[in-house]
Structure formats: structure tokens, C-alpha cells
mmCIF file with all atom_site columns, C-alpha atoms in Angstrom:
data_model
loop_
_atom_site.group_PDB
_atom_site.id
_atom_site.type_symbol
_atom_site.label_atom_id
_atom_site.label_alt_id
_atom_site.label_comp_id
_atom_site.label_asym_id
_atom_site.label_entity_id
_atom_site.label_seq_id
_atom_site.pdbx_PDB_ins_code
_atom_site.Cartn_x
_atom_site.Cartn_y
_atom_site.Cartn_z
_atom_site.occupancy
_atom_site.B_iso_or_equiv
_atom_site.pdbx_formal_charge
_atom_site.auth_seq_id
_atom_site.auth_comp_id
_atom_site.auth_asym_id
_atom_site.auth_atom_id
_atom_site.pdbx_PDB_model_num
ATOM 1   C CA . MET C 1 1   ? -13.600 -4.956  3.563   1.00 56.00 ? 1   MET C CA 1
ATOM 2   C CA . SER C 1 2   ? -11.315 -7.839  2.726   1.00 71.00 ? 2   SER C CA 1
ATOM 3   C CA . THR C 1 3   ? -8.057  -7.225  0.950   1.00 89.00 ? 3   THR C CA 1
ATOM 4   C CA . ILE C 1 4   ? -7.663  -7.564  -2.807  1.00 94.00 ? 4   ILE C CA 1
ATOM 5   C CA . GLU C 1 5   ? -4.922  -9.741  -4.249  1.00 96.00 ? 5   GLU C CA 1
ATOM 6   C CA . LEU C 1 6   ? -3.067  -7.452  -6.641  1.00 96.00 ? 6   LEU C CA 1
ATOM 7   C CA . THR C 1 7   ? -1.436  -8.896  -9.746  1.00 96.00 ? 7   THR C CA 1
ATOM 8   C CA . LYS C 1 8   ? 0.260   -7.442  -12.795 1.00 95.00 ? 8   LYS C CA 1
ATOM 9   C CA . GLU C 1 9   ? -3.048  -7.992  -14.585 1.00 96.00 ? 9   GLU C CA 1
ATOM 10  C CA . ASN C 1 10  ? -5.262  -5.973  -12.194 1.00 96.00 ? 10  ASN C CA 1
ATOM 11  C CA . PHE C 1 11  ? -2.831  -3.578  -10.471 1.00 95.00 ? 11  PHE C CA 1
ATOM 12  C CA . ASP C 1 12  ? -3.172  -0.587  -12.818 1.00 94.00 ? 12  ASP C CA 1
ATOM 13  C CA . GLN C 1 13  ? -6.962  -0.916  -12.933 1.00 95.00 ? 13  GLN C CA 1
ATOM 14  C CA . VAL C 1 14  ? -7.305  -1.045  -9.128  1.00 95.00 ? 14  VAL C CA 1
ATOM 15  C CA . VAL C 1 15  ? -5.011  1.954   -8.626  1.00 94.00 ? 15  VAL C CA 1
ATOM 16  C CA . SER C 1 16  ? -6.708  3.923   -11.442 1.00 93.00 ? 16  SER C CA 1
ATOM 17  C CA . ASP C 1 17  ? -10.238 3.191   -10.215 1.00 94.00 ? 17  ASP C CA 1
ATOM 18  C CA . ASN C 1 18  ? -9.595  4.044   -6.552  1.00 94.00 ? 18  ASN C CA 1
ATOM 19  C CA . GLY C 1 19  ? -8.341  7.286   -5.049  1.00 92.00 ? 19  GLY C CA 1
ATOM 20  C CA . PHE C 1 20  ? -6.723  5.731   -1.973  1.00 96.00 ? 20  PHE C CA 1
ATOM 21  C CA . VAL C 1 21  ? -5.037  2.317   -2.099  1.00 97.00 ? 21  VAL C CA 1
ATOM 22  C CA . LEU C 1 22  ? -2.869  0.685   0.561   1.00 97.00 ? 22  LEU C CA 1
ATOM 23  C CA . ILE C 1 23  ? -0.570  -2.031  -0.737  1.00 97.00 ? 23  ILE C CA 1
ATOM 24  C CA . ASP C 1 24  ? 1.140   -4.683  1.368   1.00 97.00 ? 24  ASP C CA 1
ATOM 25  C CA . PHE C 1 25  ? 4.077   -6.323  -0.428  1.00 97.00 ? 25  PHE C CA 1
ATOM 26  C CA . TRP C 1 26  ? 4.631   -9.691  1.264   1.00 97.00 ? 26  TRP C CA 1
ATOM 27  C CA . ALA C 1 27  ? 5.729   -13.312 0.788   1.00 96.00 ? 27  ALA C CA 1
ATOM 28  C CA . SER C 1 28  ? 4.553   -16.588 2.320   1.00 95.00 ? 28  SER C CA 1
ATOM 29  C CA . TRP C 1 29  ? 7.995   -17.412 3.783   1.00 96.00 ? 29  TRP C CA 1
ATOM 30  C CA . CYS C 1 30  ? 8.310   -14.024 5.561   1.00 96.00 ? 30  CYS C CA 1
ATOM 31  C CA . GLY C 1 31  ? 7.760   -14.160 9.339   1.00 95.00 ? 31  GLY C CA 1
ATOM 32  C CA . PRO C 1 32  ? 7.282   -10.390 9.798   1.00 96.00 ? 32  PRO C CA 1
ATOM 33  C CA . CYS C 1 33  ? 4.763   -10.477 6.928   1.00 96.00 ? 33  CYS C CA 1
ATOM 34  C CA . HIS C 1 34  ? 2.681   -13.040 8.812   1.00 95.00 ? 34  HIS C CA 1
ATOM 35  C CA . ARG C 1 35  ? 2.812   -10.909 11.972  1.00 95.00 ? 35  ARG C CA 1
ATOM 36  C CA . PHE C 1 36  ? 1.740   -7.796  10.026  1.00 97.00 ? 36  PHE C CA 1
ATOM 37  C CA . ALA C 1 37  ? -1.111  -9.525  8.141   1.00 95.00 ? 37  ALA C CA 1
ATOM 38  C CA . PRO C 1 38  ? -3.682  -9.457  11.008  1.00 95.00 ? 38  PRO C CA 1
ATOM 39  C CA . VAL C 1 39  ? -2.878  -5.787  11.748  1.00 96.00 ? 39  VAL C CA 1
ATOM 40  C CA . TYR C 1 40  ? -3.421  -4.974  8.056   1.00 97.00 ? 40  TYR C CA 1
ATOM 41  C CA . GLU C 1 41  ? -6.670  -6.993  7.944   1.00 95.00 ? 41  GLU C CA 1
ATOM 42  C CA . LYS C 1 42  ? -8.030  -5.204  11.042  1.00 95.00 ? 42  LYS C CA 1
ATOM 43  C CA . ALA C 1 43  ? -7.245  -1.848  9.446   1.00 96.00 ? 43  ALA C CA 1
ATOM 44  C CA . SER C 1 44  ? -9.091  -2.923  6.295   1.00 95.00 ? 44  SER C CA 1
ATOM 45  C CA . ASP C 1 45  ? -12.127 -3.759  8.433   1.00 94.00 ? 45  ASP C CA 1
ATOM 46  C CA . ARG C 1 46  ? -11.963 -0.333  10.142  1.00 95.00 ? 46  ARG C CA 1
ATOM 47  C CA . HIS C 1 47  ? -11.378 1.732   6.985   1.00 95.00 ? 47  HIS C CA 1
ATOM 48  C CA . THR C 1 48  ? -14.039 0.349   4.660   1.00 93.00 ? 48  THR C CA 1
ATOM 49  C CA . ASP C 1 49  ? -13.831 3.433   2.425   1.00 94.00 ? 49  ASP C CA 1
ATOM 50  C CA . LEU C 1 50  ? -10.246 2.584   1.430   1.00 95.00 ? 50  LEU C CA 1
ATOM 51  C CA . VAL C 1 51  ? -8.911  -0.179  -0.794  1.00 96.00 ? 51  VAL C CA 1
ATOM 52  C CA . PHE C 1 52  ? -6.446  -2.595  0.804   1.00 97.00 ? 52  PHE C CA 1
ATOM 53  C CA . GLY C 1 53  ? -4.404  -4.701  -1.600  1.00 97.00 ? 53  GLY C CA 1
ATOM 54  C CA . LYS C 1 54  ? -1.719  -7.316  -1.186  1.00 97.00 ? 54  LYS C CA 1
ATOM 55  C CA . VAL C 1 55  ? 1.083   -8.193  -3.590  1.00 97.00 ? 55  VAL C CA 1
ATOM 56  C CA . ASP C 1 56  ? 2.676   -11.614 -3.139  1.00 97.00 ? 56  ASP C CA 1
ATOM 57  C CA . THR C 1 57  ? 6.224   -10.783 -4.208  1.00 96.00 ? 57  THR C CA 1
ATOM 58  C CA . GLU C 1 58  ? 6.934   -14.438 -5.037  1.00 96.00 ? 58  GLU C CA 1
ATOM 59  C CA . ALA C 1 59  ? 3.933   -14.724 -7.379  1.00 96.00 ? 59  ALA C CA 1
ATOM 60  C CA . GLN C 1 60  ? 4.299   -11.159 -8.745  1.00 96.00 ? 60  GLN C CA 1
ATOM 61  C CA . PRO C 1 61  ? 8.059   -10.523 -9.115  1.00 96.00 ? 61  PRO C CA 1
ATOM 62  C CA . GLU C 1 62  ? 7.421   -7.976  -11.889 1.00 94.00 ? 62  GLU C CA 1
ATOM 63  C CA . LEU C 1 63  ? 5.379   -5.763  -9.530  1.00 94.00 ? 63  LEU C CA 1
ATOM 64  C CA . ALA C 1 64  ? 7.955   -6.091  -6.774  1.00 94.00 ? 64  ALA C CA 1
ATOM 65  C CA . ALA C 1 65  ? 10.702  -5.124  -9.231  1.00 94.00 ? 65  ALA C CA 1
ATOM 66  C CA . ALA C 1 66  ? 8.677   -2.238  -10.693 1.00 93.00 ? 66  ALA C CA 1
ATOM 67  C CA . PHE C 1 67  ? 8.377   -0.684  -7.228  1.00 92.00 ? 67  PHE C CA 1
ATOM 68  C CA . GLU C 1 68  ? 11.957  -1.574  -6.266  1.00 92.00 ? 68  GLU C CA 1
ATOM 69  C CA . ILE C 1 69  ? 10.824  -3.564  -3.234  1.00 94.00 ? 69  ILE C CA 1
ATOM 70  C CA . GLN C 1 70  ? 14.017  -4.457  -1.376  1.00 92.00 ? 70  GLN C CA 1
ATOM 71  C CA . SER C 1 71  ? 12.575  -5.939  1.816   1.00 94.00 ? 71  SER C CA 1
ATOM 72  C CA . ILE C 1 72  ? 9.228   -7.201  2.977   1.00 96.00 ? 72  ILE C CA 1
ATOM 73  C CA . PRO C 1 73  ? 6.774   -6.498  4.278   1.00 97.00 ? 73  PRO C CA 1
ATOM 74  C CA . THR C 1 74  ? 6.666   -3.103  2.608   1.00 97.00 ? 74  THR C CA 1
ATOM 75  C CA . LEU C 1 75  ? 3.608   -0.899  2.926   1.00 97.00 ? 75  LEU C CA 1
ATOM 76  C CA . MET C 1 76  ? 2.843   1.550   0.136   1.00 97.00 ? 76  MET C CA 1
ATOM 77  C CA . ILE C 1 77  ? 0.015   4.072   -0.041  1.00 97.00 ? 77  ILE C CA 1
ATOM 78  C CA . VAL C 1 78  ? -1.135  5.434   -3.386  1.00 95.00 ? 78  VAL C CA 1
ATOM 79  C CA . ARG C 1 79  ? -3.459  8.463   -3.480  1.00 95.00 ? 79  ARG C CA 1
ATOM 80  C CA . ASP C 1 80  ? -4.779  9.736   -6.776  1.00 93.00 ? 80  ASP C CA 1
ATOM 81  C CA . LYS C 1 81  ? -2.227  7.565   -8.626  1.00 91.00 ? 81  LYS C CA 1
ATOM 82  C CA . VAL C 1 82  ? 0.682   9.071   -6.634  1.00 91.00 ? 82  VAL C CA 1
ATOM 83  C CA . ALA C 1 83  ? 2.729   6.948   -4.219  1.00 91.00 ? 83  ALA C CA 1
ATOM 84  C CA . VAL C 1 84  ? 2.663   9.084   -1.068  1.00 94.00 ? 84  VAL C CA 1
ATOM 85  C CA . PHE C 1 85  ? 4.149   6.547   1.363   1.00 95.00 ? 85  PHE C CA 1
ATOM 86  C CA . ALA C 1 86  ? 6.420   3.523   1.115   1.00 94.00 ? 86  ALA C CA 1
ATOM 87  C CA . GLN C 1 87  ? 8.188   1.931   4.053   1.00 94.00 ? 87  GLN C CA 1
ATOM 88  C CA . PRO C 1 88  ? 9.507   -1.551  4.766   1.00 96.00 ? 88  PRO C CA 1
ATOM 89  C CA . GLY C 1 89  ? 8.777   -3.232  8.075   1.00 95.00 ? 89  GLY C CA 1
ATOM 90  C CA . ALA C 1 90  ? 5.813   -4.625  9.964   1.00 95.00 ? 90  ALA C CA 1
ATOM 91  C CA . LEU C 1 91  ? 4.044   -1.607  11.421  1.00 95.00 ? 91  LEU C CA 1
ATOM 92  C CA . PRO C 1 92  ? 2.327   -1.888  14.809  1.00 96.00 ? 92  PRO C CA 1
ATOM 93  C CA . GLU C 1 93  ? -1.394  -1.111  14.762  1.00 96.00 ? 93  GLU C CA 1
ATOM 94  C CA . PRO C 1 94  ? -1.122  2.433   16.241  1.00 97.00 ? 94  PRO C CA 1
ATOM 95  C CA . VAL C 1 95  ? 1.603   3.361   13.739  1.00 97.00 ? 95  VAL C CA 1
ATOM 96  C CA . LEU C 1 96  ? -0.436  2.018   10.810  1.00 97.00 ? 96  LEU C CA 1
ATOM 97  C CA . GLU C 1 97  ? -3.436  4.031   11.986  1.00 97.00 ? 97  GLU C CA 1
ATOM 98  C CA . ASP C 1 98  ? -1.265  7.159   12.252  1.00 97.00 ? 98  ASP C CA 1
ATOM 99  C CA . VAL C 1 99  ? 0.140   6.634   8.743   1.00 96.00 ? 99  VAL C CA 1
ATOM 100 C CA . ILE C 1 100 ? -3.372  6.201   7.322   1.00 97.00 ? 100 ILE C CA 1
ATOM 101 C CA . GLY C 1 101 ? -4.475  9.384   9.106   1.00 96.00 ? 101 GLY C CA 1
ATOM 102 C CA . GLN C 1 102 ? -1.523  11.339  7.741   1.00 96.00 ? 102 GLN C CA 1
ATOM 103 C CA . ALA C 1 103 ? -2.147  10.047  4.211   1.00 95.00 ? 103 ALA C CA 1
ATOM 104 C CA . ARG C 1 104 ? -5.838  11.000  4.485   1.00 95.00 ? 104 ARG C CA 1
ATOM 105 C CA . ALA C 1 105 ? -4.842  14.529  5.568   1.00 94.00 ? 105 ALA C CA 1
ATOM 106 C CA . LEU C 1 106 ? -2.517  15.174  2.629   1.00 92.00 ? 106 LEU C CA 1
ATOM 107 C CA . ASP C 1 107 ? -3.382  18.051  0.342   1.00 93.00 ? 107 ASP C CA 1
ATOM 108 C CA . MET C 1 108 ? -2.993  16.216  -2.961  1.00 91.00 ? 108 MET C CA 1
ATOM 109 C CA . ASP C 1 109 ? -2.921  19.459  -4.964  1.00 92.00 ? 109 ASP C CA 1
ATOM 110 C CA . ALA C 1 110 ? 0.112   20.516  -2.919  1.00 91.00 ? 110 ALA C CA 1
ATOM 111 C CA . VAL C 1 111 ? 1.686   17.070  -3.382  1.00 89.00 ? 111 VAL C CA 1
ATOM 112 C CA . ARG C 1 112 ? 1.240   17.211  -7.170  1.00 89.00 ? 112 ARG C CA 1
ATOM 113 C CA . LYS C 1 113 ? 2.622   20.780  -7.245  1.00 91.00 ? 113 LYS C CA 1
ATOM 114 C CA . SER C 1 114 ? 5.662   19.659  -5.250  1.00 90.00 ? 114 SER C CA 1
ATOM 115 C CA . ILE C 1 115 ? 6.265   16.742  -7.627  1.00 88.00 ? 115 ILE C CA 1
ATOM 116 C CA . ALA C 1 116 ? 5.934   19.028  -10.666 1.00 89.00 ? 116 ALA C CA 1
ATOM 117 C CA . GLU C 1 117 ? 8.426   21.474  -9.158  1.00 91.00 ? 117 GLU C CA 1
ATOM 118 C CA . ALA C 1 118 ? 10.880  18.697  -8.378  1.00 90.00 ? 118 ALA C CA 1
ATOM 119 C CA . GLN C 1 119 ? 10.660  17.407  -11.958 1.00 89.00 ? 119 GLN C CA 1
ATOM 120 C CA . ALA C 1 120 ? 11.121  20.875  -13.486 1.00 85.00 ? 120 ALA C CA 1
#
């Protein structure tokens, strides 16, 4: 599956409609972003059941600000509308695969319970 360009107009809809979304925050001038892009694309081809999105931080500064993106590339994973992973840096392919596997294995009921407890 090819990646979806995420914008302030479609971001909420994509995240709401899909239970597992990977988001690559990037910019055209960013060398590490260009090195990470093919790794991210290959993962999107392998994991066709997941949604892979990209946010161009230059074109979508509001989204970058909303998620407090300080450096790029930053990978974020959202499961069931909960950000379960966010890390800057271009991940090597095996690390990206490991992160996806760990995110798939999360018990989202336990994650939501933990968040509720932390907010209480």
C-alpha cells in the first residue's frame, strides 16, 4: 500500500477511521528523511493491513506543532486513536519492523487503563 499524505484537513479522519496508523513527519530539505523514506515505503508494502501516512512539516506546520515535533524524521504510531510510539530519527529497517511488531502486540485495553490511571 502506498503512503497517504496527511494534512490538517484529513488527519483526524484518517486516524479516526483506522485502528493502526504509522506517521512519518518529514521535510523535503531533510537528508535523514530521504534516507528513511525507502525503508518506510518498503514497510508499507509489507504491512498492507496498516495505514502509513506522511506529514510534510513544511506544508503542514500546524500538525507538526500540534504533535510538538522537534526534529525530523519523527515516526509516530497511533493505535485506536492513542499515540503509542513517537521517536525522532531515521530507523533502520530491522528496528522499524521490531517497533511495528511491538505496537501490534500491545494490549490496548491495558494501555487505555494505564492512561486513565495516570490522568486520575
